[in-house]
Amino acid sequence: MKKIFLLLLVLVTSSFVFSQEAEESFDEDSIENVVTTALLKEETVQDASVAVTVLTGDDIDERGIRDLEDAQFQAPGLYFTQGVFTGAAVSIRGVPNIGGAGASFSGNVSYRMDGSNVTAAWFADGEMFDVQALEVLRGPQGTLFGGSNPAGSIIISSATPTSAKHNYFDFEMGDHELAKFTLGHTVRFSDKAATRFAIRKTNRDGFVMNLQTGEKIDDKDYLGARMVTEYDFDNGATLRFTAFHQSRDDKSGRLMKTACDGVVIFGCQHTLTGGFPDPGGMVDTTTSYFTSIDLLTGIYPGNGLISDPLINVFENSVVPLDAYKVSHPLTPHKEIDSNLFSLNLEQNMLGHDFVLNYAYYEHEYDSYGLLNEAQMDRPYHMGAVINAELYQGKYSGPFTRDMVVDRSYSDNKNQELELRILSDSDGPLNYVAGLYSRVYKTTTIYELESPGLEYFGNAGVGPVGQMFPALANKGGLTFWAAFTGVYNANIYSNLQTAATNFVLSDPASLAAIAAAVPGLVASGLTLAQAQAAATGQLVLANFSNPVLRGAAVQGTMAQAAGTVQFLEAAGVATFKPAFSEWQNKFASDQEAKNVEEAIFAEMDYDLSDKWQVRLGVRWMDTRKDSLARSGVLDINQFQSVHYATEAEANASLPQNRANFETVTGRVIFDYQINEDTLLYFGFNRGTKPGGYEPAVDTQSAVQRDDILVDAEEHDIFEIGTKGSYFGGALVLNLNAYQNTINGNQLQRLAGLATTTYNGDTENTGFEVEAFAFLSENTRLDASISGNDHVYTNADGVNPRNPFGATQLLPLGADGTLIQSFNGAAFAANGIPGFGENYLNLNHAALAQVFGANAGAIYAITTYGMTDVGPVFSQFGSYCNQVFALTCPDPGINQDLSGNKVQGVPELAYKFGLEQDIMNNAAGTMTLRFEHMYIGERFVTEFNEMELPSYQFSNLSLRYVHSSDRFGFNLKVYNLLDEDLIIGGNVSSQLNGGVINYYQLRPTATNLQFFVRY
């Protein structure tokens, strides 16, 4: 790095050597002539009365923009981060991607690539190469680009045989063993036909070192190939065919780490006190969902006799503080396969341009990673081994400790057809109108598998099934509640019996009793009392005898096995057979099909030589079909009905259909103040259709009809100006807007899944873009955005802290903060030394609440005292009273009015400074410095956690020979190698409420050589 800084210093200093007269280094009209297609016609950015940022292909190359993560800093109000599931989180103008949990929902931003709608995942996993332009349209674009983009649209247009300036080949190498090859070449078959070929291959080592496996993860192996063919017919029609493929197959993770100061009951301290914890901490697992599963099957760490819910399996886990180091046994994996085909036919006749466009797009994404990015330190109880086959053997082998692996999968297919007519008139009226049809199909799956979950569903893979073959084909809640209930209820009494029998038959023990009796009698006890006391002391002492403990465990397990077999044989109970592979997991799946049909029209009319009005309207009918299997309570494991096959289970699910009619439109007035300055203002209506929310009846734990969520409406008033000043030396575009959102489709966590509901919000903001030519060789560009997005009518229960606790209080005088019902049950049974009943709960009362499952529920239930009263936890859920699976009190419903909408920074800015340090007959050498700042953002709607602000800088040095035939570009990303958090979300209470955050990529110095021909 020091060598690079020295090189740059030498180059800057040497610029004074090139003192000969240079040609003019910039064109004052270059920015003003940048073209946008935001209004479905080509016009300059400065003439378009819409907030749009256009990055040309040259901008992308010169600034070293690799993908949308880099591009977000080039447009005001655009924010991007990798998503935790199957794609990306994109926000425009303070409207974050916080709605639409189900696959039937549309996003707030639409993405278009070469005439086709694509998903955010296309941008998250792909790269930008051989691009004509990237356009970021801010604000609703529903009139011309569909009705499901109230935040804005991102449009990429590939270079075509007509638009491409040159053929080229470039090679880029750099840090992390980067090797990137790009080729763009046009083949002209005749004066009527030509094809543009482009290909990119990228290989890079991972950013993250896994200390346990010794391998680098989060690498990249990307292939992209595109073909654009144009043919001009004799009648003036033009046909364009585009085919684009991109794929990845690598060990890519999500650059995710966790932040949590572990605390009992609530998992993380920030759940109680708010704030953003220092990265590197781990959740306390004493009350997590997966802990409960392991406790129920008796494999969770304990005292050698029984599992102990008070033990935190992450207590001694290694969590490197370095943002780019992890330590766990799993290698993540990601596969991407994307294909896009589009056919565009244009014909000018009868004074109009007729355009017919057909597009097909598919994107398949499959990603695996370790939940929480850390290994559980504690081995299974009593050395148990589970022979699990996670994800059909992708991660398999004998497991001695738990490991929760998540999978995100999506398969999206899109077909669309559009016919539009554009007027071609020099008169005061011009218009565009059209018909649009789209069919979008998607399958999304989020799954969690662990050895413990597999054992829960199939006893045969673990110790119980191996010890008792008759039970190897059993699994599920009812089986384990009975087995573990019998075991827990008898283990200590059996050990007491074994210890008593041993003492009464052991000569040495009998001699010790005889020796102790006289002294006890002398203390005032009767002979019988003295013999009982001496015997009891030796019995308790032998509770730690490993031989006796082992025998008690084996005997009690045999007792439990015999009991459950008897219960089933007698017809008293029915236990499910072992689950199939598709059931041995937490799964939240949805299949959706959206059919959209629309009619749209927009007209421009010159009211005078200075005034123009634009009127646009779009009517859209959306039919949504939805089939979902919800993971809210994991119905595959807890439902009473057993399905033999996945197809049988899916057939039982409700299949829903609904129609949504939405109307979007805009009215915009333009006023040409002078030749160089435009003022515009108007009203814009943005809409997003509703959808089906996968829902579960938590009382009976079976799926019921899905909930219909209403459509979302945005009413935006905007005023802006675009101008060129000081003879073109300064170009300044700025706007301000107010967006009232009715029925905002908001998310809240429910278990390990999310649900969607409607609420109202208000968003006020401004945007500034400036381009200044400080001299012939010095240029400055800057952008600023501000947002104040607040809830105006919304409420919700905080699932991680439903009763509003702010601190844990001691249960007893010894300062204990948490207890399990094991201790209460054993104390009630008169067995000392295994916990105290601080809350005056008794065995009979618990049994009455929990029924037949009482013994098993003891093993998974913990309780503590808070400043708002006692809190009980099981399966990662909370309650303010003793409960069985479902709490009768959902918690305190909080009014969110006035809270900030999560994920929205109040202020963000970027500025770039370019200096031509050489500009003569030898060529042009340009030094560019960029600095970016993103402000604080809240993590949740309850505003109790806030992501820190971040800022960083990039530097590049670009040389182009005077022939424009070859050159190089030296790029330094994240100049000071800052460890920066650029995004994050909070997990559910079932996972302890940890904050998952995403890092900016580490510093990288890359050198690109290019040849044009």
PDB file of N, CA, C and O in Angstrom, residues 285-303 305-313 380-382 386 402 450 452-453 455-456 464 477 480-481 483-485 487-488 818-822 855-862 873-876:
ATOM      1  N   THR A 285     -27.543 -18.911  24.356  1.00  0.00           N
ATOM      2  CA  THR A 285     -28.504 -19.841  23.752  1.00  0.00           C
ATOM      3  C   THR A 285     -29.443 -20.486  24.759  1.00  0.00           C
ATOM      4  O   THR A 285     -30.157 -21.425  24.409  1.00  0.00           O
ATOM      5  N   THR A 286     -29.458 -20.004  25.985  1.00  0.00           N
ATOM      6  CA  THR A 286     -30.260 -20.686  26.998  1.00  0.00           C
ATOM      7  C   THR A 286     -31.748 -20.711  26.688  1.00  0.00           C
ATOM      8  O   THR A 286     -32.476 -21.513  27.271  1.00  0.00           O
ATOM      9  N   THR A 287     -32.209 -19.854  25.791  1.00  0.00           N
ATOM     10  CA  THR A 287     -33.645 -19.838  25.509  1.00  0.00           C
ATOM     11  C   THR A 287     -33.948 -19.896  24.013  1.00  0.00           C
ATOM     12  O   THR A 287     -35.043 -19.530  23.599  1.00  0.00           O
ATOM     13  N   SER A 288     -33.020 -20.372  23.211  1.00  0.00           N
ATOM     14  CA  SER A 288     -33.270 -20.363  21.771  1.00  0.00           C
ATOM     15  C   SER A 288     -34.123 -21.559  21.354  1.00  0.00           C
ATOM     16  O   SER A 288     -34.246 -22.563  22.060  1.00  0.00           O
ATOM     17  N   TYR A 289     -34.690 -21.440  20.177  1.00  0.00           N
ATOM     18  CA  TYR A 289     -35.523 -22.496  19.601  1.00  0.00           C
ATOM     19  C   TYR A 289     -34.741 -23.800  19.486  1.00  0.00           C
ATOM     20  O   TYR A 289     -35.228 -24.874  19.843  1.00  0.00           O
ATOM     21  N   PHE A 290     -33.516 -23.719  18.979  1.00  0.00           N
ATOM     22  CA  PHE A 290     -32.728 -24.922  18.738  1.00  0.00           C
ATOM     23  C   PHE A 290     -32.275 -25.557  20.049  1.00  0.00           C
ATOM     24  O   PHE A 290     -32.136 -26.770  20.145  1.00  0.00           O
ATOM     25  N   THR A 291     -32.045 -24.730  21.060  1.00  0.00           N
ATOM     26  CA  THR A 291     -31.740 -25.254  22.380  1.00  0.00           C
ATOM     27  C   THR A 291     -32.905 -26.090  22.898  1.00  0.00           C
ATOM     28  O   THR A 291     -32.721 -27.182  23.436  1.00  0.00           O
ATOM     29  N   SER A 292     -34.124 -25.584  22.720  1.00  0.00           N
ATOM     30  CA  SER A 292     -35.297 -26.311  23.198  1.00  0.00           C
ATOM     31  C   SER A 292     -35.430 -27.665  22.521  1.00  0.00           C
ATOM     32  O   SER A 292     -35.782 -28.670  23.153  1.00  0.00           O
ATOM     33  N   ILE A 293     -35.172 -27.703  21.219  1.00  0.00           N
ATOM     34  CA  ILE A 293     -35.233 -28.975  20.493  1.00  0.00           C
ATOM     35  C   ILE A 293     -34.218 -29.956  21.069  1.00  0.00           C
ATOM     36  O   ILE A 293     -34.518 -31.128  21.313  1.00  0.00           O
ATOM     37  N   ASP A 294     -32.995 -29.488  21.296  1.00  0.00           N
ATOM     38  CA  ASP A 294     -31.958 -30.365  21.827  1.00  0.00           C
ATOM     39  C   ASP A 294     -32.259 -30.802  23.252  1.00  0.00           C
ATOM     40  O   ASP A 294     -31.950 -31.931  23.658  1.00  0.00           O
ATOM     41  N   LEU A 295     -32.841 -29.907  24.043  1.00  0.00           N
ATOM     42  CA  LEU A 295     -33.229 -30.274  25.400  1.00  0.00           C
ATOM     43  C   LEU A 295     -34.315 -31.337  25.391  1.00  0.00           C
ATOM     44  O   LEU A 295     -34.322 -32.274  26.200  1.00  0.00           O
ATOM     45  N   LEU A 296     -35.250 -31.201  24.472  1.00  0.00           N
ATOM     46  CA  LEU A 296     -36.365 -32.130  24.410  1.00  0.00           C
ATOM     47  C   LEU A 296     -35.905 -33.541  24.060  1.00  0.00           C
ATOM     48  O   LEU A 296     -36.496 -34.527  24.494  1.00  0.00           O
ATOM     49  N   THR A 297     -34.837 -33.642  23.283  1.00  0.00           N
ATOM     50  CA  THR A 297     -34.318 -34.963  22.916  1.00  0.00           C
ATOM     51  C   THR A 297     -33.217 -35.432  23.859  1.00  0.00           C
ATOM     52  O   THR A 297     -32.669 -36.515  23.673  1.00  0.00           O
ATOM     53  N   GLY A 298     -32.869 -34.615  24.839  1.00  0.00           N
ATOM     54  CA  GLY A 298     -31.913 -35.034  25.853  1.00  0.00           C
ATOM     55  C   GLY A 298     -30.467 -35.039  25.422  1.00  0.00           C
ATOM     56  O   GLY A 298     -29.634 -35.683  26.061  1.00  0.00           O
ATOM     57  N   ILE A 299     -30.119 -34.314  24.343  1.00  0.00           N
ATOM     58  CA  ILE A 299     -28.720 -34.320  23.895  1.00  0.00           C
ATOM     59  C   ILE A 299     -27.993 -33.028  24.231  1.00  0.00           C
ATOM     60  O   ILE A 299     -26.791 -32.904  23.980  1.00  0.00           O
ATOM     61  N   TYR A 300     -28.707 -32.072  24.799  1.00  0.00           N
ATOM     62  CA  TYR A 300     -28.071 -30.797  25.138  1.00  0.00           C
ATOM     63  C   TYR A 300     -27.129 -30.989  26.321  1.00  0.00           C
ATOM     64  O   TYR A 300     -27.357 -31.853  27.158  1.00  0.00           O
ATOM     65  N   PRO A 301     -26.058 -30.223  26.423  1.00  0.00           N
ATOM     66  CA  PRO A 301     -25.115 -30.401  27.533  1.00  0.00           C
ATOM     67  C   PRO A 301     -25.794 -30.313  28.892  1.00  0.00           C
ATOM     68  O   PRO A 301     -26.731 -29.539  29.095  1.00  0.00           O
ATOM     69  N   GLY A 302     -25.326 -31.134  29.818  1.00  0.00           N
ATOM     70  CA  GLY A 302     -25.911 -31.129  31.144  1.00  0.00           C
ATOM     71  C   GLY A 302     -24.925 -31.626  32.183  1.00  0.00           C
ATOM     72  O   GLY A 302     -23.710 -31.520  32.004  1.00  0.00           O
ATOM     73  N   ASN A 303     -25.452 -32.207  33.238  1.00  0.00           N
ATOM     74  CA  ASN A 303     -24.621 -32.636  34.354  1.00  0.00           C
ATOM     75  C   ASN A 303     -24.293 -34.119  34.305  1.00  0.00           C
ATOM     76  O   ASN A 303     -23.843 -34.689  35.289  1.00  0.00           O
ATOM     77  N   LEU A 305     -26.533 -36.433  33.883  1.00  0.00           N
ATOM     78  CA  LEU A 305     -27.790 -37.131  34.124  1.00  0.00           C
ATOM     79  C   LEU A 305     -28.920 -36.585  33.269  1.00  0.00           C
ATOM     80  O   LEU A 305     -29.750 -37.332  32.761  1.00  0.00           O
ATOM     81  N   ILE A 306     -28.957 -35.290  33.141  1.00  0.00           N
ATOM     82  CA  ILE A 306     -30.091 -34.641  32.500  1.00  0.00           C
ATOM     83  C   ILE A 306     -29.601 -33.365  31.812  1.00  0.00           C
ATOM     84  O   ILE A 306     -28.623 -32.752  32.246  1.00  0.00           O
ATOM     85  N   SER A 307     -30.231 -33.004  30.723  1.00  0.00           N
ATOM     86  CA  SER A 307     -29.851 -31.783  30.027  1.00  0.00           C
ATOM     87  C   SER A 307     -30.164 -30.564  30.878  1.00  0.00           C
ATOM     88  O   SER A 307     -31.136 -30.544  31.620  1.00  0.00           O
ATOM     89  N   ASP A 308     -29.314 -29.548  30.724  1.00  0.00           N
ATOM     90  CA  ASP A 308     -29.453 -28.356  31.546  1.00  0.00           C
ATOM     91  C   ASP A 308     -29.704 -27.151  30.653  1.00  0.00           C
ATOM     92  O   ASP A 308     -28.825 -26.710  29.914  1.00  0.00           O
ATOM     93  N   PRO A 309     -30.897 -26.564  30.705  1.00  0.00           N
ATOM     94  CA  PRO A 309     -31.204 -25.414  29.836  1.00  0.00           C
ATOM     95  C   PRO A 309     -30.449 -24.153  30.215  1.00  0.00           C
ATOM     96  O   PRO A 309     -30.499 -23.168  29.475  1.00  0.00           O
ATOM     97  N   LEU A 310     -29.750 -24.148  31.331  1.00  0.00           N
ATOM     98  CA  LEU A 310     -29.027 -22.954  31.751  1.00  0.00           C
ATOM     99  C   LEU A 310     -27.636 -22.875  31.137  1.00  0.00           C
ATOM    100  O   LEU A 310     -26.942 -21.877  31.304  1.00  0.00           O
ATOM    101  N   ILE A 311     -27.216 -23.911  30.416  1.00  0.00           N
ATOM    102  CA  ILE A 311     -25.889 -23.915  29.809  1.00  0.00           C
ATOM    103  C   ILE A 311     -25.944 -23.239  28.446  1.00  0.00           C
ATOM    104  O   ILE A 311     -26.790 -23.545  27.609  1.00  0.00           O
ATOM    105  N   ASN A 312     -25.034 -22.311  28.225  1.00  0.00           N
ATOM    106  CA  ASN A 312     -24.935 -21.589  26.958  1.00  0.00           C
ATOM    107  C   ASN A 312     -23.896 -22.282  26.096  1.00  0.00           C
ATOM    108  O   ASN A 312     -22.703 -22.284  26.410  1.00  0.00           O
ATOM    109  N   VAL A 313     -24.316 -22.842  24.967  1.00  0.00           N
ATOM    110  CA  VAL A 313     -23.387 -23.618  24.144  1.00  0.00           C
ATOM    111  C   VAL A 313     -22.393 -22.738  23.396  1.00  0.00           C
ATOM    112  O   VAL A 313     -21.422 -23.229  22.841  1.00  0.00           O
ATOM    113  N   TYR A 380     -22.451 -32.623  22.684  1.00  0.00           N
ATOM    114  CA  TYR A 380     -23.727 -33.180  23.089  1.00  0.00           C
ATOM    115  C   TYR A 380     -23.628 -33.843  24.467  1.00  0.00           C
ATOM    116  O   TYR A 380     -22.569 -34.272  24.913  1.00  0.00           O
ATOM    117  N   HIS A 381     -24.768 -33.952  25.109  1.00  0.00           N
ATOM    118  CA  HIS A 381     -24.915 -34.544  26.436  1.00  0.00           C
ATOM    119  C   HIS A 381     -24.441 -36.003  26.431  1.00  0.00           C
ATOM    120  O   HIS A 381     -24.794 -36.777  25.554  1.00  0.00           O
ATOM    121  N   MET A 382     -23.598 -36.378  27.380  1.00  0.00           N
ATOM    122  CA  MET A 382     -23.144 -37.748  27.577  1.00  0.00           C
ATOM    123  C   MET A 382     -22.441 -38.307  26.343  1.00  0.00           C
ATOM    124  O   MET A 382     -22.498 -39.511  26.060  1.00  0.00           O
ATOM    125  N   ILE A 386     -24.654 -38.024  16.614  1.00  0.00           N
ATOM    126  CA  ILE A 386     -25.786 -38.051  15.685  1.00  0.00           C
ATOM    127  C   ILE A 386     -25.238 -38.189  14.273  1.00  0.00           C
ATOM    128  O   ILE A 386     -24.381 -37.414  13.844  1.00  0.00           O
ATOM    129  N   ASP A 402     -24.016 -29.504  18.085  1.00  0.00           N
ATOM    130  CA  ASP A 402     -25.001 -29.012  17.138  1.00  0.00           C
ATOM    131  C   ASP A 402     -24.395 -27.980  16.193  1.00  0.00           C
ATOM    132  O   ASP A 402     -23.428 -27.280  16.530  1.00  0.00           O
ATOM    133  N   SER A 450     -30.306 -28.914  11.297  1.00  0.00           N
ATOM    134  CA  SER A 450     -29.254 -29.164  12.270  1.00  0.00           C
ATOM    135  C   SER A 450     -29.295 -30.641  12.637  1.00  0.00           C
ATOM    136  O   SER A 450     -30.333 -31.299  12.464  1.00  0.00           O
ATOM    137  N   GLY A 452     -29.503 -31.744  15.556  1.00  0.00           N
ATOM    138  CA  GLY A 452     -30.524 -31.850  16.583  1.00  0.00           C
ATOM    139  C   GLY A 452     -31.927 -31.922  16.010  1.00  0.00           C
ATOM    140  O   GLY A 452     -32.771 -32.697  16.473  1.00  0.00           O
ATOM    141  N   LEU A 453     -32.215 -31.119  14.984  1.00  0.00           N
ATOM    142  CA  LEU A 453     -33.524 -31.168  14.341  1.00  0.00           C
ATOM    143  C   LEU A 453     -33.746 -32.508  13.653  1.00  0.00           C
ATOM    144  O   LEU A 453     -34.848 -33.067  13.679  1.00  0.00           O
ATOM    145  N   TYR A 455     -32.421 -35.364  14.474  1.00  0.00           N
ATOM    146  CA  TYR A 455     -32.643 -36.351  15.544  1.00  0.00           C
ATOM    147  C   TYR A 455     -34.048 -36.215  16.115  1.00  0.00           C
ATOM    148  O   TYR A 455     -34.713 -37.216  16.432  1.00  0.00           O
ATOM    149  N   PHE A 456     -34.521 -34.982  16.243  1.00  0.00           N
ATOM    150  CA  PHE A 456     -35.879 -34.741  16.726  1.00  0.00           C
ATOM    151  C   PHE A 456     -36.898 -35.436  15.824  1.00  0.00           C
ATOM    152  O   PHE A 456     -37.889 -36.004  16.300  1.00  0.00           O
ATOM    153  N   VAL A 464     -30.869 -42.735  21.117  1.00  0.00           N
ATOM    154  CA  VAL A 464     -32.055 -43.483  21.516  1.00  0.00           C
ATOM    155  C   VAL A 464     -32.401 -44.553  20.486  1.00  0.00           C
ATOM    156  O   VAL A 464     -32.659 -45.715  20.828  1.00  0.00           O
ATOM    157  N   LEU A 477     -42.885 -34.311  18.181  1.00  0.00           N
ATOM    158  CA  LEU A 477     -43.114 -33.763  19.507  1.00  0.00           C
ATOM    159  C   LEU A 477     -43.749 -34.757  20.464  1.00  0.00           C
ATOM    160  O   LEU A 477     -43.326 -34.898  21.611  1.00  0.00           O
ATOM    161  N   TRP A 480     -41.168 -37.445  21.653  1.00  0.00           N
ATOM    162  CA  TRP A 480     -40.122 -36.975  22.547  1.00  0.00           C
ATOM    163  C   TRP A 480     -40.689 -36.423  23.849  1.00  0.00           C
ATOM    164  O   TRP A 480     -40.057 -36.515  24.903  1.00  0.00           O
ATOM    165  N   ALA A 481     -41.889 -35.863  23.817  1.00  0.00           N
ATOM    166  CA  ALA A 481     -42.503 -35.402  25.059  1.00  0.00           C
ATOM    167  C   ALA A 481     -42.735 -36.577  26.002  1.00  0.00           C
ATOM    168  O   ALA A 481     -42.515 -36.479  27.219  1.00  0.00           O
ATOM    169  N   PHE A 483     -41.151 -39.678  25.833  1.00  0.00           N
ATOM    170  CA  PHE A 483     -39.888 -40.324  26.206  1.00  0.00           C
ATOM    171  C   PHE A 483     -39.113 -39.484  27.217  1.00  0.00           C
ATOM    172  O   PHE A 483     -38.712 -39.973  28.281  1.00  0.00           O
ATOM    173  N   THR A 484     -38.899 -38.217  26.881  1.00  0.00           N
ATOM    174  CA  THR A 484     -38.124 -37.352  27.776  1.00  0.00           C
ATOM    175  C   THR A 484     -38.886 -37.069  29.060  1.00  0.00           C
ATOM    176  O   THR A 484     -38.279 -36.927  30.127  1.00  0.00           O
ATOM    177  N   GLY A 485     -40.198 -37.000  28.985  1.00  0.00           N
ATOM    178  CA  GLY A 485     -40.986 -36.790  30.193  1.00  0.00           C
ATOM    179  C   GLY A 485     -40.810 -37.923  31.180  1.00  0.00           C
ATOM    180  O   GLY A 485     -40.625 -37.699  32.387  1.00  0.00           O
ATOM    181  N   TYR A 487     -38.284 -40.027  31.245  1.00  0.00           N
ATOM    182  CA  TYR A 487     -36.889 -40.022  31.694  1.00  0.00           C
ATOM    183  C   TYR A 487     -36.659 -38.955  32.769  1.00  0.00           C
ATOM    184  O   TYR A 487     -36.095 -39.239  33.827  1.00  0.00           O
ATOM    185  N   ASN A 488     -37.097 -37.740  32.521  1.00  0.00           N
ATOM    186  CA  ASN A 488     -36.861 -36.653  33.472  1.00  0.00           C
ATOM    187  C   ASN A 488     -37.558 -36.905  34.811  1.00  0.00           C
ATOM    188  O   ASN A 488     -37.051 -36.523  35.867  1.00  0.00           O
ATOM    189  N   ILE A 818     -31.566 -16.619  36.458  1.00  0.00           N
ATOM    190  CA  ILE A 818     -32.380 -17.513  35.642  1.00  0.00           C
ATOM    191  C   ILE A 818     -32.431 -18.885  36.299  1.00  0.00           C
ATOM    192  O   ILE A 818     -31.471 -19.309  36.939  1.00  0.00           O
ATOM    193  N   GLN A 819     -33.565 -19.557  36.175  1.00  0.00           N
ATOM    194  CA  GLN A 819     -33.705 -20.921  36.654  1.00  0.00           C
ATOM    195  C   GLN A 819     -34.460 -21.730  35.616  1.00  0.00           C
ATOM    196  O   GLN A 819     -35.085 -21.188  34.710  1.00  0.00           O
ATOM    197  N   SER A 820     -34.399 -23.036  35.749  1.00  0.00           N
ATOM    198  CA  SER A 820     -35.188 -23.924  34.906  1.00  0.00           C
ATOM    199  C   SER A 820     -36.219 -24.618  35.757  1.00  0.00           C
ATOM    200  O   SER A 820     -36.093 -24.702  36.979  1.00  0.00           O
ATOM    201  N   PHE A 821     -37.256 -25.138  35.119  1.00  0.00           N
ATOM    202  CA  PHE A 821     -38.271 -25.874  35.858  1.00  0.00           C
ATOM    203  C   PHE A 821     -37.745 -27.210  36.346  1.00  0.00           C
ATOM    204  O   PHE A 821     -38.369 -27.850  37.169  1.00  0.00           O
ATOM    205  N   ASN A 822     -36.592 -27.655  35.803  1.00  0.00           N
ATOM    206  CA  ASN A 822     -35.969 -28.844  36.365  1.00  0.00           C
ATOM    207  C   ASN A 822     -35.749 -28.644  37.856  1.00  0.00           C
ATOM    208  O   ASN A 822     -36.087 -29.476  38.683  1.00  0.00           O
ATOM    209  N   GLY A 855     -43.425 -33.439  32.193  1.00  0.00           N
ATOM    210  CA  GLY A 855     -42.035 -33.819  32.426  1.00  0.00           C
ATOM    211  C   GLY A 855     -41.104 -33.332  31.337  1.00  0.00           C
ATOM    212  O   GLY A 855     -39.973 -32.926  31.601  1.00  0.00           O
ATOM    213  N   ALA A 856     -41.564 -33.366  30.086  1.00  0.00           N
ATOM    214  CA  ALA A 856     -40.721 -32.928  28.980  1.00  0.00           C
ATOM    215  C   ALA A 856     -40.586 -31.416  28.949  1.00  0.00           C
ATOM    216  O   ALA A 856     -39.522 -30.882  28.644  1.00  0.00           O
ATOM    217  N   ILE A 857     -41.678 -30.716  29.264  1.00  0.00           N
ATOM    218  CA  ILE A 857     -41.643 -29.268  29.206  1.00  0.00           C
ATOM    219  C   ILE A 857     -40.703 -28.700  30.261  1.00  0.00           C
ATOM    220  O   ILE A 857     -40.099 -27.641  30.071  1.00  0.00           O
ATOM    221  N   TYR A 858     -40.545 -29.419  31.401  1.00  0.00           N
ATOM    222  CA  TYR A 858     -39.567 -28.947  32.383  1.00  0.00           C
ATOM    223  C   TYR A 858     -38.198 -28.770  31.731  1.00  0.00           C
ATOM    224  O   TYR A 858     -37.449 -27.855  32.053  1.00  0.00           O
ATOM    225  N   ALA A 859     -37.886 -29.677  30.833  1.00  0.00           N
ATOM    226  CA  ALA A 859     -36.542 -29.692  30.261  1.00  0.00           C
ATOM    227  C   ALA A 859     -36.282 -28.527  29.332  1.00  0.00           C
ATOM    228  O   ALA A 859     -35.127 -28.238  29.022  1.00  0.00           O
ATOM    229  N   ILE A 860     -37.323 -27.863  28.858  1.00  0.00           N
ATOM    230  CA  ILE A 860     -37.102 -26.802  27.868  1.00  0.00           C
ATOM    231  C   ILE A 860     -37.590 -25.442  28.342  1.00  0.00           C
ATOM    232  O   ILE A 860     -37.574 -24.487  27.568  1.00  0.00           O
ATOM    233  N   THR A 861     -38.042 -25.340  29.581  1.00  0.00           N
ATOM    234  CA  THR A 861     -38.594 -24.082  30.066  1.00  0.00           C
ATOM    235  C   THR A 861     -37.676 -23.454  31.105  1.00  0.00           C
ATOM    236  O   THR A 861     -37.210 -24.121  32.017  1.00  0.00           O
ATOM    237  N   THR A 862     -37.413 -22.164  30.922  1.00  0.00           N
ATOM    238  CA  THR A 862     -36.630 -21.394  31.881  1.00  0.00           C
ATOM    239  C   THR A 862     -37.435 -20.174  32.289  1.00  0.00           C
ATOM    240  O   THR A 862     -38.396 -19.785  31.616  1.00  0.00           O
ATOM    241  N   SER A 873     -39.725 -18.780  29.237  1.00  0.00           N
ATOM    242  CA  SER A 873     -39.279 -18.994  27.861  1.00  0.00           C
ATOM    243  C   SER A 873     -39.242 -20.486  27.552  1.00  0.00           C
ATOM    244  O   SER A 873     -38.794 -21.305  28.366  1.00  0.00           O
ATOM    245  N   GLN A 874     -39.706 -20.822  26.355  1.00  0.00           N
ATOM    246  CA  GLN A 874     -39.588 -22.178  25.816  1.00  0.00           C
ATOM    247  C   GLN A 874     -39.688 -22.082  24.305  1.00  0.00           C
ATOM    248  O   GLN A 874     -40.410 -21.252  23.766  1.00  0.00           O
ATOM    249  N   PHE A 875     -38.960 -22.927  23.606  1.00  0.00           N
ATOM    250  CA  PHE A 875     -38.902 -22.889  22.143  1.00  0.00           C
ATOM    251  C   PHE A 875     -38.601 -21.483  21.635  1.00  0.00           C
ATOM    252  O   PHE A 875     -39.039 -21.076  20.564  1.00  0.00           O
ATOM    253  N   GLY A 876     -37.847 -20.707  22.418  1.00  0.00           N
ATOM    254  CA  GLY A 876     -37.471 -19.370  21.998  1.00  0.00           C
ATOM    255  C   GLY A 876     -38.562 -18.337  22.118  1.00  0.00           C
ATOM    256  O   GLY A 876     -38.366 -17.193  21.717  1.00  0.00           O
TER     257      GLY A 876
END
